[in-house]
Amino acid sequence: MARVRYGARDEAEIAASREKSSKLPDIWSTGVVALWETDPDVVAAVLPPPLKPAGRPLVRAAISKVELPGYPLGAGSVAVAARHDGVEGWYPLVMPMTHERALTGGREVFGEPKKLGEVTVERDGLVVRAALARHGIAFVEVRGAVDRVLPLPEPTRKTDFYFKFLPAVDGSGFDGDPVLVHCVRNEKVRRLEHVTGDVVLRESMFDPVADLPVRRLVEITIGEKTTDQQGRVVERVSAQALLPYIHQRYDDPLQILDGPPEGSL
């Protein structure tokens, strides 16, 4: 009988897939990172417990393009500085991806708030433009010009905080207690330049990052970097405490109750 591709894979095939994924070479991306200070009360308002605001009310927009062979990928995030149990890190509010493959793994494995979107990173000589867009709105745009080369930083470890959960089948909350994930990234940089420019935040009902106004622009850079990541569950969190923030994950919170019309299957 011909192989049935929806059929079960044997242990050798599963082990081979794991070994292949563990031996991926360094993948370098070209990206623009903008960092700014916003209103402290805004940062506090978007952080689900047990996350707390960091010492400075920082927002980071990271916009990158990865030239994977035959599979170019655009990836971005808008995150606020946060702290948990003595660990300093970032809490991403939205992470646009240009392909479903990058979206699915991040959401299902780590609990990342990824959504399909448009990612633009352009450079013409010294002029730089980067943007994140969804539903026809470039809700974050970074623009400027390179003015100097920056010294390369040492390899660093950075932590992102995610909440992993499954909405309940009956719409009453969650199926099981949500968990808080610490995702640690080891980052290496091989090129880094400073950009003089500005950050434009446009109104979007789906991605309301305009609520995080630029009070003081700290820095804009463009560079090439590679990262790996490992996640771990650090604690189970209160479903009741997290539920008021569930709308952060969806364009319309009611879509978690969407299903096929009766009789359509």
CSV table of C-alpha atoms in Angstrom, one decimal:
chain,number,residue,atom,x,y,z
A,1,MET,CA,0.0,0.0,0.0
A,2,ALA,CA,1.3,3.5,-0.8
A,3,ARG,CA,2.2,5.6,2.1
A,4,VAL,CA,-0.7,7.4,3.7
A,5,ARG,CA,0.7,10.8,4.5
A,6,TYR,CA,-1.8,11.6,7.2
A,7,GLY,CA,-0.9,8.4,8.9
A,8,ALA,CA,1.2,8.1,12.0
A,9,ARG,CA,5.0,8.5,11.7
A,10,ASP,CA,7.2,6.0,13.4
A,11,GLU,CA,9.8,6.8,16.1
A,12,ALA,CA,12.7,6.9,13.7
A,13,GLU,CA,11.0,9.6,11.6
A,14,ILE,CA,10.1,11.7,14.6
A,15,ALA,CA,13.7,11.4,15.9
A,16,ALA,CA,15.1,12.4,12.5
A,17,SER,CA,12.9,15.5,12.4
A,18,ARG,CA,14.0,16.6,15.9
A,19,GLU,CA,17.7,16.0,14.9
A,20,LYS,CA,17.3,18.1,11.7
A,21,SER,CA,15.7,21.0,13.6
A,22,SER,CA,18.5,21.0,16.2
A,23,LYS,CA,21.2,21.3,13.6
A,24,LEU,CA,19.9,24.4,11.8
A,25,PRO,CA,22.7,26.8,10.8
A,26,ASP,CA,22.8,30.4,12.0
A,27,ILE,CA,20.1,32.3,10.2
A,28,TRP,CA,20.9,36.0,9.8
A,29,SER,CA,18.3,38.7,9.5
A,30,THR,CA,18.5,42.4,8.6
A,31,GLY,CA,16.4,44.5,10.9
A,32,VAL,CA,15.5,47.9,12.2
A,33,VAL,CA,15.0,48.4,16.0
A,34,ALA,CA,13.4,51.5,17.4
A,35,LEU,CA,13.4,52.1,21.1
A,36,TRP,CA,11.4,54.9,22.9
A,37,GLU,CA,10.0,56.0,26.2
A,38,THR,CA,6.3,56.2,26.6
A,39,ASP,CA,3.9,56.9,29.5
A,40,PRO,CA,4.5,54.7,32.6
A,41,ASP,CA,0.8,54.3,33.3
A,42,VAL,CA,0.3,52.9,29.7
A,43,VAL,CA,3.0,50.3,30.2
A,44,ALA,CA,1.4,49.3,33.5
A,45,ALA,CA,-2.0,49.0,31.9
A,46,VAL,CA,-1.0,46.5,29.2
A,47,LEU,CA,0.9,44.0,31.5
A,48,PRO,CA,-1.1,41.0,32.7
A,49,PRO,CA,-0.2,39.8,36.2
A,50,PRO,CA,2.2,38.6,37.4
A,51,LEU,CA,4.3,40.8,35.1
A,52,LYS,CA,5.4,44.2,36.4
A,53,PRO,CA,6.7,47.3,34.7
A,54,ALA,CA,10.5,47.6,34.3
A,55,GLY,CA,12.4,50.5,35.7
A,56,ARG,CA,11.9,52.6,32.5
A,57,PRO,CA,8.7,52.8,30.4
A,58,LEU,CA,10.3,51.5,27.2
A,59,VAL,CA,8.7,50.3,24.0
A,60,ARG,CA,10.6,48.4,21.4
A,61,ALA,CA,9.6,48.0,17.7
A,62,ALA,CA,11.7,45.3,15.9
A,63,ILE,CA,11.2,44.9,12.2
A,64,SER,CA,13.2,42.3,10.3
A,65,LYS,CA,13.5,40.5,6.9
A,66,VAL,CA,15.1,37.0,6.7
A,67,GLU,CA,16.3,35.9,3.3
A,68,LEU,CA,15.7,32.2,3.7
A,69,PRO,CA,16.4,30.2,0.5
A,70,GLY,CA,13.1,30.1,-1.4
A,71,TYR,CA,11.3,31.3,1.7
A,72,PRO,CA,11.9,35.0,2.5
A,73,LEU,CA,10.3,35.9,5.8
A,74,GLY,CA,9.3,39.2,7.3
A,75,ALA,CA,9.0,39.3,11.1
A,76,GLY,CA,8.3,42.0,13.6
A,77,SER,CA,7.2,42.8,17.1
A,78,VAL,CA,6.1,45.7,19.3
A,79,ALA,CA,6.9,45.0,23.0
A,80,VAL,CA,7.1,46.8,26.3
A,81,ALA,CA,9.7,46.5,29.0
A,82,ALA,CA,8.6,44.2,31.8
A,83,ARG,CA,9.9,42.3,34.8
A,84,HIS,CA,9.0,39.0,36.4
A,85,ASP,CA,10.5,37.4,39.5
A,86,GLY,CA,13.7,39.4,39.2
A,87,VAL,CA,14.1,38.8,35.5
A,88,GLU,CA,14.1,41.8,33.2
A,89,GLY,CA,12.6,41.3,29.7
A,90,TRP,CA,10.0,42.3,27.1
A,91,TYR,CA,6.3,41.6,26.8
A,92,PRO,CA,5.3,41.6,23.1
A,93,LEU,CA,1.9,42.9,22.3
A,94,VAL,CA,1.8,42.0,18.6
A,95,MET,CA,4.2,40.0,16.4
A,96,PRO,CA,3.3,40.3,12.7
A,97,MET,CA,4.7,37.5,10.5
A,98,THR,CA,4.5,37.2,6.7
A,99,HIS,CA,4.1,33.4,6.6
A,100,GLU,CA,1.9,30.9,8.4
A,101,ARG,CA,4.8,28.6,9.2
A,102,ALA,CA,6.5,31.2,11.4
A,103,LEU,CA,3.1,32.1,13.0
A,104,THR,CA,1.9,28.6,13.9
A,105,GLY,CA,4.9,27.3,15.7
A,106,GLY,CA,5.4,30.5,17.8
A,107,ARG,CA,1.8,30.6,18.9
A,108,GLU,CA,1.3,27.0,19.6
A,109,VAL,CA,4.6,26.2,21.2
A,110,PHE,CA,5.6,29.4,23.0
A,111,GLY,CA,2.3,31.3,23.2
A,112,GLU,CA,3.7,34.2,21.1
A,113,PRO,CA,1.1,36.8,20.0
A,114,LYS,CA,1.8,36.3,16.3
A,115,LYS,CA,-0.5,37.4,13.5
A,116,LEU,CA,-0.3,37.4,9.8
A,117,GLY,CA,0.8,40.8,8.5
A,118,GLU,CA,3.0,42.8,6.2
A,119,VAL,CA,6.6,43.5,7.1
A,120,THR,CA,8.7,46.0,5.2
A,121,VAL,CA,12.5,46.7,5.5
A,122,GLU,CA,14.0,48.9,2.8
A,123,ARG,CA,17.3,50.6,2.4
A,124,ASP,CA,18.4,52.9,-0.4
A,125,GLY,CA,21.9,54.0,0.3
A,126,LEU,CA,21.7,55.7,3.7
A,127,VAL,CA,18.0,56.0,3.7
A,128,VAL,CA,16.0,53.5,5.8
A,129,ARG,CA,12.3,52.7,6.0
A,130,ALA,CA,10.7,49.9,8.0
A,131,ALA,CA,7.1,49.2,8.7
A,132,LEU,CA,4.6,46.8,10.2
A,133,ALA,CA,1.1,46.7,8.6
A,134,ARG,CA,-2.1,44.8,8.9
A,135,HIS,CA,-5.5,45.4,7.4
A,136,GLY,CA,-4.0,48.0,5.1
A,137,ILE,CA,-2.7,50.1,7.9
A,138,ALA,CA,1.0,50.6,8.5
A,139,PHE,CA,0.5,51.0,12.3
A,140,VAL,CA,4.3,51.3,12.9
A,141,GLU,CA,6.7,53.0,10.6
A,142,VAL,CA,10.3,53.8,11.3
A,143,ARG,CA,12.2,56.1,8.8
A,144,GLY,CA,15.5,57.9,8.8
A,145,ALA,CA,19.1,57.8,7.5
A,146,VAL,CA,22.2,56.0,8.7
A,147,ASP,CA,24.7,58.4,10.2
A,148,ARG,CA,27.4,56.2,11.7
A,149,VAL,CA,28.6,52.7,12.3
A,150,LEU,CA,28.2,51.4,15.9
A,151,PRO,CA,30.6,49.1,17.7
A,152,LEU,CA,29.4,45.5,17.7
A,153,PRO,CA,27.9,44.4,21.1
A,154,GLU,CA,29.0,41.2,22.8
A,155,PRO,CA,26.7,38.2,22.4
A,156,THR,CA,23.7,38.8,24.7
A,157,ARG,CA,20.8,36.9,26.3
A,158,LYS,CA,17.4,38.5,26.1
A,159,THR,CA,14.1,37.3,27.7
A,160,ASP,CA,10.6,37.6,26.3
A,161,PHE,CA,7.5,36.9,28.4
A,162,TYR,CA,4.5,35.0,26.8
A,163,PHE,CA,1.3,33.6,28.1
A,164,LYS,CA,0.3,30.3,26.6
A,165,PHE,CA,-3.4,29.3,26.8
A,166,LEU,CA,-6.3,27.7,25.1
A,167,PRO,CA,-9.7,29.4,25.1
A,168,ALA,CA,-12.4,27.1,26.5
A,169,VAL,CA,-14.6,25.2,24.1
A,170,ASP,CA,-17.7,26.5,25.8
A,171,GLY,CA,-16.5,30.1,25.8
A,172,SER,CA,-16.3,30.3,29.5
A,173,GLY,CA,-12.6,31.1,29.9
A,174,PHE,CA,-9.7,28.7,29.3
A,175,ASP,CA,-9.3,25.0,29.0
A,176,GLY,CA,-6.8,24.5,31.8
A,177,ASP,CA,-4.8,27.1,33.6
A,178,PRO,CA,-2.7,29.5,31.5
A,179,VAL,CA,1.1,29.3,31.9
A,180,LEU,CA,3.7,32.1,31.8
A,181,VAL,CA,6.6,31.3,29.5
A,182,HIS,CA,10.2,32.8,29.7
A,183,CYS,CA,11.7,32.6,26.2
A,184,VAL,CA,15.4,33.2,26.3
A,185,ARG,CA,17.2,34.3,23.1
A,186,ASN,CA,20.9,34.2,22.5
A,187,GLU,CA,21.7,37.0,20.1
A,188,LYS,CA,24.8,37.7,18.0
A,189,VAL,CA,25.3,40.8,15.9
A,190,ARG,CA,27.7,41.1,12.9
A,191,ARG,CA,26.7,44.6,11.7
A,192,LEU,CA,25.2,47.6,13.5
A,193,GLU,CA,24.5,51.2,12.4
A,194,HIS,CA,22.8,54.1,14.0
A,195,VAL,CA,19.9,55.8,12.3
A,196,THR,CA,18.7,59.4,12.8
A,197,GLY,CA,15.0,59.4,12.2
A,198,ASP,CA,11.6,59.1,13.7
A,199,VAL,CA,8.8,56.7,14.6
A,200,VAL,CA,5.3,57.1,13.3
A,201,LEU,CA,2.4,55.3,15.0
A,202,ARG,CA,-0.9,55.2,13.1
A,203,GLU,CA,-4.3,54.5,14.5
A,204,SER,CA,-5.6,51.0,14.1
A,205,MET,CA,-8.5,49.4,15.9
A,206,PHE,CA,-6.8,46.0,15.4
A,207,ASP,CA,-3.3,46.9,16.5
A,208,PRO,CA,-3.6,49.9,18.8
A,209,VAL,CA,0.1,50.6,19.3
A,210,ALA,CA,-0.7,54.3,18.9
A,211,ASP,CA,-1.7,54.1,22.6
A,212,LEU,CA,2.0,53.8,23.3
A,213,PRO,CA,3.1,57.3,22.3
A,214,VAL,CA,6.7,58.3,21.6
A,215,ARG,CA,7.5,60.6,24.5
A,216,ARG,CA,11.3,60.4,24.0
A,217,LEU,CA,13.0,58.6,21.2
A,218,VAL,CA,16.0,56.6,22.6
A,219,GLU,CA,17.6,55.0,19.6
A,220,ILE,CA,17.0,53.6,16.1
A,221,THR,CA,19.5,51.1,14.7
A,222,ILE,CA,19.7,48.8,11.6
A,223,GLY,CA,21.8,45.7,11.7
A,224,GLU,CA,22.3,42.0,11.0
A,225,LYS,CA,21.9,39.5,13.7
A,226,THR,CA,21.2,35.9,14.4
A,227,THR,CA,19.4,34.4,17.4
A,228,ASP,CA,18.4,31.0,18.9
A,229,GLN,CA,15.7,30.6,21.5
A,230,GLN,CA,14.6,28.3,24.3
A,231,GLY,CA,11.4,28.5,26.3
A,232,ARG,CA,10.4,27.2,29.6
A,233,VAL,CA,7.2,27.3,31.7
A,234,VAL,CA,7.9,29.2,34.9
A,235,GLU,CA,4.5,29.2,36.6
A,236,ARG,CA,0.8,28.7,36.1
A,237,VAL,CA,-1.2,31.9,36.3
A,238,SER,CA,-4.6,32.9,37.4
A,239,ALA,CA,-7.1,32.4,34.6
A,240,GLN,CA,-9.4,35.0,36.2
A,241,ALA,CA,-6.5,37.5,36.2
A,242,LEU,CA,-5.5,36.9,32.6
A,243,LEU,CA,-8.9,36.8,31.0
A,244,PRO,CA,-9.3,40.6,30.9
A,245,TYR,CA,-6.3,40.7,28.6
A,246,ILE,CA,-7.3,38.0,26.2
A,247,HIS,CA,-8.3,40.6,23.6
A,248,GLN,CA,-4.6,41.4,23.1
A,249,ARG,CA,-4.3,38.2,21.1
A,250,TYR,CA,-7.2,38.6,18.7
A,251,ASP,CA,-8.5,41.2,16.3
A,252,ASP,CA,-12.0,40.3,17.6
A,253,PRO,CA,-12.1,38.4,20.9
A,254,LEU,CA,-15.4,36.8,19.8
A,255,GLN,CA,-13.6,35.0,17.0
A,256,ILE,CA,-12.5,32.4,19.5
A,257,LEU,CA,-16.1,31.2,19.5
A,258,ASP,CA,-16.3,31.1,15.7
A,259,GLY,CA,-17.1,27.8,14.2
A,260,PRO,CA,-18.5,26.5,10.9
A,261,PRO,CA,-22.2,27.1,10.3
A,262,GLU,CA,-24.5,24.3,11.3
A,263,GLY,CA,-24.7,21.7,8.6
A,264,SER,CA,-21.6,22.9,6.7
A,265,LEU,CA,-19.5,19.9,7.6
